[in-house]
Amino acid sequence: MSQSESKISFEDFALNRQLLNAIDDLGYTEPSPIQEKAIPLILAGHDVLGIAQTGTGKTAAFVLPLLMITKYAQGEHARCLILAPTRELVSQINNEITDLGKYTDLRHVALYGGIGPKAQTDALRAGIDIIVATPGRFLDLYSKGEIFTKGIKHLILDEADKMMDMGFMPQIRRILEVIPRKRKNLLFSATFSERVERLSHEFLEAPVRVEVTRQATAAETVDQWMYEVPNFKTKLNLLAHLLENPEVARAIVFTRTKTVADNVHKFLGRKIMDKKNLRVIHANKSQNTRMNSMDAFKAGEVRVLVSTDVSARGIDINEVSHVINFDVPVIYEDYVHRIGRTGRANLSGVAITFVTIEEAYHIKKIEDIIRTQIPQKELPSEVEITETPFEEQQIMLRVVDEQRKKMDPTFQGAFHEKKGKNSWSSKPKKTKKPFSKVKKSGNKR
Ligand code: AMP
């Protein structure tokens, strides 16, 4: 992406206010690359072949336009069928429909095996607009007369490569026989193999192919490691400690949100370093301020830049000595973008990631994408481990519960049992007074 202001926003798509408000509530500030490419094509009525992995925002890339097209509750029978290989994925897609469709009255249901069909058939009988299903459970309920298929106008196959690996092709073919021929189709797959290509010929009509490529090169060249950190305060302590090292000559500290970026920036300016060696950029800063900060950083006048992904995306900041991921990105590609800022042109790059218990889920997915296990280091003994405030702990455990539910829809939630048993929230260790002894570091360049 160029440095100029060619950035697309969600407002640029022909989406209605209900959807834009839901996107806003979720905190998605701009479309991910696959969303940027796929949403307009799907809205324009094309069959689309999307090559994208989990973590690229691919689910919203097809859910948003489908919600827009399906619009509001109508009749009794499904107009949209989404097939996915596992109940975990079916449930994730269904959750995303719940979140993105919260201001619509669209009715949707997740159909998967392993549990009794009563709740699922009740939902179908009450009238339905969108079905998300594993092929097996779909056929099972279809054969029992619970699903009327003649109204289906959109069919989506998600993770088609995995469906083929799992031997679902015969079921998918059977489903194709019982739904109307005249319909729109979308096919998403993490890989583009010959088999996927063959399936796309069979299944799609004049498809447009969109792809977001995996950029693994940086992941292979940059020296990466991570620290398990129990809470926000300890993350600050660890950051302060790392910045004491003069080898950290020019660092970007990435945060997930503007608020955290501002808090980290304030903390560093108050306790750790001279303000003139420090800048923060995020979407609330004017374009001019952002460009000035960037120029000063590139010229080596500024040692530490605190930034959100959004503001760093598309801007050419390379050749930094250290990338510090204060938060784990939830758009997993951003991890690759972030660490790609370092390790260029003979400079040895280092990427360090801070991971709390609630972020471990995302780190595993990032490791899958970069096909590398990120080594974990012990927290340096000088870093004070602050006790996790009760409220922060509760929020984290609740998120962990949600994640476990996503992975296993039958999981009832262990939130209450887990209270106080969180292995990551180690007891406070008073090795050092918080921050008071940390030296002020100047610009080393
Ligand atoms: P997926 O690739 O669909 O599994 O999505 C990965 C994660 O990114 C999910 O947790 C989504 O909620 C989140 N996500 C999707 N689109 C965006 C966006 N435009 N901005 C920020 N997060 C997003």
XYZ file of C-alpha atoms and ligand atoms in Angstrom:
468
model
C 0.000 0.000 0.000
C 1.295 3.428 -0.778
C 1.961 6.079 1.785
C -0.691 8.311 0.299
C -4.167 8.430 1.767
C -5.655 5.709 -0.418
C -6.907 3.801 2.589
C -10.296 2.202 2.261
C -12.682 2.425 5.172
C -15.772 0.323 5.907
C -17.850 3.376 5.051
C -16.636 3.089 1.449
C -18.487 -0.196 0.962
C -22.172 -0.227 0.212
C -23.047 -1.490 3.680
C -26.003 -0.223 5.665
C -25.940 1.673 8.959
C -26.878 -1.410 11.016
C -23.768 -3.202 9.811
C -21.487 -0.169 10.118
C -22.618 0.337 13.708
C -21.943 -3.312 14.545
C -18.485 -3.050 12.956
C -17.876 0.011 15.071
C -18.967 -1.781 18.242
C -16.491 -4.567 17.495
C -13.727 -1.994 17.225
C -12.764 -2.865 13.654
C -11.347 0.427 12.452
C -10.502 -0.523 8.908
C -11.022 -3.487 6.611
C -8.345 -6.154 6.451
C -6.822 -6.807 3.006
C -9.100 -9.771 2.220
C -12.133 -7.726 3.266
C -11.027 -4.842 1.087
C -10.829 -7.174 -1.888
C -13.745 -9.532 -1.348
C -16.558 -7.362 0.044
C -17.141 -5.207 -3.072
C -17.026 -8.270 -5.349
C -19.545 -10.221 -3.304
C -21.811 -7.190 -3.040
C -21.628 -6.837 -6.819
C -22.916 -10.405 -7.171
C -19.769 -12.215 -8.308
C -18.905 -15.777 -7.443
C -15.685 -15.454 -5.470
C -12.805 -17.806 -4.820
C -11.011 -16.497 -1.731
C -7.620 -17.794 -0.747
C -7.059 -16.708 2.821
C -6.176 -18.295 6.101
C -7.734 -17.963 9.505
C -6.588 -14.726 11.059
C -6.928 -12.638 7.929
C -10.471 -11.504 8.750
C -11.861 -13.839 6.078
C -15.044 -14.653 8.013
C -16.217 -11.047 8.112
C -15.144 -10.769 4.454
C -18.054 -13.015 3.478
C -20.405 -12.504 6.439
C -20.698 -8.736 5.982
C -21.796 -8.762 2.332
C -24.093 -11.733 3.000
C -25.810 -9.872 5.809
C -26.138 -6.875 3.534
C -27.668 -8.953 0.751
C -29.953 -10.998 3.008
C -30.918 -7.733 4.786
C -33.807 -8.656 7.077
C -35.880 -11.613 8.264
C -38.102 -12.876 5.496
C -40.343 -15.941 5.142
C -39.619 -19.203 6.863
C -36.881 -20.808 4.839
C -33.149 -20.289 4.646
C -31.800 -18.128 1.841
C -28.179 -18.586 2.701
C -26.179 -21.727 3.510
C -22.645 -21.637 4.880
C -20.830 -24.968 5.112
C -17.714 -25.425 7.218
C -15.754 -28.538 8.161
C -15.824 -28.506 11.965
C -18.241 -27.576 14.682
C -15.658 -25.176 16.057
C -15.589 -23.272 12.802
C -19.370 -23.425 12.374
C -19.763 -21.980 15.813
C -17.173 -19.239 15.170
C -18.900 -18.188 11.965
C -22.245 -18.205 13.731
C -20.809 -16.002 16.511
C -19.500 -13.570 13.938
C -22.991 -13.416 12.397
C -24.405 -12.717 15.858
C -21.907 -9.886 16.381
C -22.109 -8.322 12.951
C -25.852 -8.859 12.586
C -26.764 -7.549 16.040
C -28.714 -4.564 14.670
C -30.576 -6.647 12.084
C -33.434 -9.057 12.724
C -31.847 -11.827 10.655
C -32.370 -15.316 12.047
C -29.493 -17.752 11.892
C -28.548 -21.104 13.345
C -25.457 -23.258 13.758
C -25.986 -26.922 12.877
C -23.361 -29.408 13.987
C -23.230 -32.871 15.468
C -22.191 -34.089 18.875
C -25.262 -32.676 20.588
C -28.969 -33.449 20.326
C -30.765 -31.760 17.427
C -33.693 -30.318 19.428
C -32.479 -26.729 19.804
C -31.371 -26.751 16.166
C -34.657 -28.056 14.799
C -36.605 -25.624 17.004
C -34.657 -22.754 15.464
C -35.268 -24.090 11.939
C -38.996 -24.490 12.552
C -39.314 -20.973 13.965
C -38.178 -19.561 10.612
C -34.611 -19.002 9.491
C -32.611 -16.830 7.093
C -29.059 -18.166 7.362
C -27.854 -21.679 8.138
C -24.263 -22.366 9.145
C -23.606 -26.094 9.178
C -21.240 -28.995 8.963
C -22.132 -31.076 5.887
C -22.991 -34.163 7.964
C -25.479 -32.509 10.304
C -27.017 -30.553 7.446
C -27.782 -33.737 5.483
C -28.963 -35.487 8.592
C -31.570 -32.793 9.308
C -32.409 -32.445 5.623
C -33.145 -36.149 5.351
C -35.486 -35.834 8.340
C -37.426 -33.126 6.501
C -36.300 -30.341 8.821
C -34.697 -28.180 6.153
C -36.408 -26.705 3.131
C -33.687 -25.995 0.606
C -35.506 -24.447 -2.330
C -35.059 -20.878 -1.095
C -31.255 -21.048 -0.878
C -29.727 -18.366 -3.061
C -26.224 -18.215 -1.604
C -23.888 -21.078 -0.844
C -20.560 -20.597 0.897
C -17.952 -23.279 1.394
C -15.481 -22.204 4.049
C -12.115 -23.934 4.470
C -12.813 -25.975 1.371
C -9.358 -27.546 1.444
C -9.975 -28.850 4.938
C -13.374 -30.184 3.927
C -11.721 -32.161 1.159
C -8.998 -33.403 3.516
C -11.697 -34.574 5.884
C -13.456 -36.514 3.132
C -16.576 -34.341 2.922
C -16.760 -34.209 -0.874
C -19.472 -36.875 -1.262
C -21.674 -35.026 1.243
C -21.032 -31.677 -0.423
C -21.984 -33.149 -3.798
C -25.184 -34.498 -2.288
C -25.982 -31.068 -0.875
C -25.364 -29.477 -4.285
C -27.988 -31.822 -5.702
C -30.682 -30.680 -3.305
C -30.240 -26.921 -3.470
C -31.284 -24.698 -6.393
C -28.872 -24.522 -9.308
C -29.427 -20.845 -9.749
C -27.523 -19.310 -6.886
C -24.377 -17.371 -5.971
C -21.381 -19.243 -4.650
C -18.371 -18.375 -2.572
C -15.496 -20.678 -1.870
C -12.842 -19.948 0.722
C -9.730 -21.994 1.203
C -6.475 -21.506 3.098
C -4.465 -23.019 0.265
C -4.815 -23.081 -3.471
C -4.044 -26.605 -4.619
C -5.029 -28.445 -7.785
C -7.895 -30.019 -5.897
C -9.239 -26.639 -4.834
C -8.919 -25.428 -8.396
C -10.887 -28.430 -9.671
C -13.558 -27.871 -7.052
C -13.801 -24.222 -8.010
C -14.492 -25.188 -11.645
C -17.177 -27.568 -10.538
C -18.768 -25.262 -8.067
C -18.239 -21.634 -9.096
C -19.436 -19.726 -12.119
C -16.934 -17.286 -13.660
C -15.356 -16.712 -10.265
C -13.131 -13.801 -9.353
C -10.153 -14.960 -7.391
C -8.921 -12.932 -4.449
C -5.941 -13.854 -2.413
C -3.978 -12.656 0.543
C -0.603 -14.223 0.541
C 1.233 -15.523 3.502
C 4.397 -13.573 4.091
C 6.609 -15.932 5.918
C 9.990 -14.550 5.010
C 10.283 -12.098 7.880
C 9.147 -14.767 10.297
C 12.070 -16.866 9.197
C 14.781 -14.200 9.426
C 13.871 -12.191 12.484
C 14.967 -13.293 15.921
C 11.671 -13.637 17.767
C 10.711 -14.581 21.242
C 7.934 -13.963 23.705
C 7.331 -13.475 27.383
C 4.317 -14.676 29.323
C 3.220 -11.663 31.322
C 0.394 -11.750 33.855
C -1.048 -8.260 33.431
C -0.867 -4.780 31.982
C 1.266 -3.270 34.763
C 3.853 -6.021 34.457
C 3.922 -5.410 30.706
C 4.892 -1.813 31.477
C 7.598 -2.983 33.898
C 8.969 -5.363 31.285
C 8.938 -2.685 28.596
C 10.806 -0.303 30.895
C 13.385 -2.985 31.556
C 13.899 -3.807 27.875
C 14.362 -0.152 27.007
C 17.206 0.102 29.516
C 19.264 -1.939 27.074
C 21.239 0.408 24.784
C 21.068 -2.210 22.018
C 17.441 -1.224 21.631
C 18.522 1.589 19.354
C 15.332 2.225 17.435
C 12.186 0.452 18.517
C 8.535 0.378 17.587
C 6.189 -0.609 20.374
C 2.973 -1.945 18.851
C -0.314 -1.870 20.708
C -3.726 -3.127 19.683
C -5.701 -0.010 20.582
C -5.314 3.773 20.634
C -5.962 3.893 24.374
C -3.184 1.460 25.163
C -0.867 3.347 22.784
C -1.594 6.574 24.664
C -1.133 4.945 28.059
C 2.175 3.353 27.101
C 3.358 6.627 25.620
C 2.439 8.562 28.782
C 4.083 5.984 31.004
C 7.341 6.010 29.059
C 7.439 9.812 28.945
C 6.790 10.118 32.674
C 8.977 7.365 34.039
C 11.451 6.049 31.551
C 12.797 8.366 28.942
C 13.086 11.839 27.703
C 9.933 12.861 25.853
C 11.916 14.083 22.904
C 13.066 10.531 22.191
C 9.514 9.296 22.072
C 6.468 9.613 19.793
C 3.057 8.016 19.527
C 0.973 7.540 16.389
C -2.563 6.294 16.009
C -5.686 7.061 14.038
C -6.720 9.977 16.277
C -3.527 11.886 15.510
C -3.690 14.188 12.540
C -2.027 13.125 9.351
C 0.527 15.902 9.822
C 1.466 14.864 13.333
C 1.795 11.294 12.155
C 4.041 12.218 9.269
C 6.221 14.434 11.471
C 6.627 11.683 14.036
C 7.421 9.208 11.337
C 10.025 11.456 9.737
C 11.712 12.114 13.077
C 11.739 8.392 13.784
C 13.168 7.522 10.382
C 15.836 10.208 10.727
C 16.948 8.591 13.991
C 15.919 11.592 16.113
C 13.448 9.510 18.010
C 14.325 6.249 19.693
C 10.921 4.790 20.484
C 7.734 4.987 18.466
C 4.525 3.704 20.030
C 2.004 2.779 17.363
C -1.203 0.935 16.575
C -1.263 -1.393 13.578
C -3.688 0.785 11.721
C -1.407 3.785 11.635
C 1.688 1.747 10.860
C 0.062 -0.193 8.034
C 1.166 0.982 4.651
C 3.760 3.339 6.040
C 7.280 2.623 5.189
C 9.084 2.263 8.503
C 11.760 -0.321 8.222
C 15.198 -0.876 9.615
C 14.248 -0.714 13.227
C 16.383 -2.660 15.657
C 13.499 -3.929 17.777
C 9.819 -4.530 17.359
C 8.058 -4.888 20.689
C 4.553 -6.285 20.555
C 3.066 -4.870 23.718
C -0.150 -6.639 22.690
C -0.684 -9.646 20.453
C -2.494 -8.585 17.262
C -5.857 -10.221 16.586
C -5.522 -9.741 12.863
C -2.816 -12.325 12.628
C -1.289 -10.980 9.451
C -0.409 -7.872 11.409
C 2.099 -9.940 13.343
C 3.943 -10.599 10.114
C 3.691 -6.940 9.116
C 4.922 -5.843 12.514
C 7.978 -8.064 12.635
C 8.722 -7.325 8.984
C 9.713 -3.829 10.138
C 12.915 -5.191 11.559
C 15.728 -7.391 10.337
C 16.196 -5.616 7.024
C 19.338 -4.701 5.143
C 21.867 -6.588 7.227
C 20.487 -5.320 10.481
C 19.809 -8.083 12.935
C 16.172 -7.734 13.785
C 14.536 -8.664 17.043
C 10.807 -9.047 17.662
C 9.622 -9.475 21.232
C 6.012 -10.228 22.108
C 4.260 -9.839 25.468
C 1.552 -12.416 25.980
C -1.102 -12.526 28.699
C -3.253 -15.563 29.389
C -6.035 -14.209 27.176
C -3.612 -13.618 24.320
C -2.160 -17.149 24.323
C -5.077 -18.238 22.104
C -4.066 -15.756 19.402
C -0.356 -16.533 19.644
C -1.085 -20.193 18.868
C -2.952 -19.152 15.741
C -0.116 -16.840 14.711
C 2.328 -19.707 15.175
C 0.171 -21.818 12.849
C 0.242 -19.119 10.209
C 3.967 -18.415 10.344
C 4.609 -22.123 10.826
C 7.129 -21.315 13.481
C 6.997 -21.807 17.184
C 7.893 -18.561 18.880
C 10.331 -19.416 21.668
C 9.411 -18.308 25.131
C 11.845 -16.694 27.554
C 11.650 -16.380 31.316
C 10.831 -12.914 32.532
C 14.119 -11.229 33.508
C 14.560 -11.351 37.280
C 14.834 -7.548 37.490
C 11.284 -7.121 36.242
C 8.785 -6.568 39.001
C 5.772 -8.846 38.660
C 2.843 -6.792 39.835
C -0.236 -8.509 41.222
C -3.126 -8.643 38.769
C -5.929 -6.338 39.871
C -9.137 -8.273 40.524
C -11.087 -6.601 37.762
C -8.379 -7.160 35.140
C -8.168 -10.801 36.169
C -11.940 -11.227 35.840
C -11.938 -9.719 32.370
C -9.097 -11.947 31.239
C -10.689 -15.107 32.579
C -13.971 -14.228 30.950
C -12.194 -13.809 27.596
C -10.435 -17.141 28.097
C -13.810 -18.765 28.727
C -15.172 -17.256 25.536
C -12.191 -18.589 23.616
C -12.673 -22.071 25.015
C -16.331 -21.923 24.066
C -15.360 -20.944 20.547
C -13.078 -23.956 20.331
C -15.575 -26.294 21.910
C -19.184 -25.150 21.667
C -20.240 -27.710 24.287
C -17.869 -26.194 26.849
C -19.953 -24.833 29.734
C -17.481 -22.276 30.998
C -14.985 -22.654 33.785
C -14.928 -19.028 34.739
C -15.920 -19.543 38.351
C -13.805 -22.632 39.003
C -10.803 -20.912 37.532
C -10.931 -17.901 39.756
C -7.600 -17.567 41.487
C -6.152 -20.621 39.746
C -4.645 -18.795 36.865
C -1.123 -20.134 36.576
C 0.028 -17.056 34.727
C -0.916 -14.619 37.409
C 2.091 -15.425 39.511
C 2.361 -14.049 42.991
C 3.799 -10.562 43.224
C 7.526 -10.579 43.480
C 9.018 -7.480 45.007
C 12.431 -7.327 43.450
C 12.509 -3.673 42.741
C 10.535 -0.561 43.476
C 8.245 0.115 40.575
C 10.002 2.289 38.031
C 11.610 4.666 40.481
C 15.123 3.379 39.850
C 14.850 3.034 36.121
C 17.468 5.157 34.434
C 16.411 7.720 31.906
C 17.732 6.607 28.557
C 18.661 9.046 25.901
C 18.737 8.603 22.222
C 21.546 6.222 21.435
C 21.757 6.985 17.774
P -10.827 -14.704 10.843
O -9.701 -14.653 9.866
O -12.131 -14.526 10.190
O -10.745 -15.937 11.699
O -10.683 -13.432 11.831
C -9.648 -13.277 12.776
C -9.984 -12.272 13.876
O -9.962 -10.936 13.379
C -11.364 -12.437 14.483
O -11.179 -12.379 15.897
C -12.160 -11.251 14.024
O -13.112 -10.851 14.977
C -11.103 -10.195 13.823
N -11.382 -9.226 12.733
C -12.002 -9.457 11.555
N -12.016 -8.343 10.790
C -11.368 -7.378 11.473
C -11.028 -5.994 11.205
N -11.354 -5.405 10.060
N -10.345 -5.324 12.156
C -9.994 -5.919 13.322
N -10.286 -7.210 13.651
C -10.957 -7.940 12.737
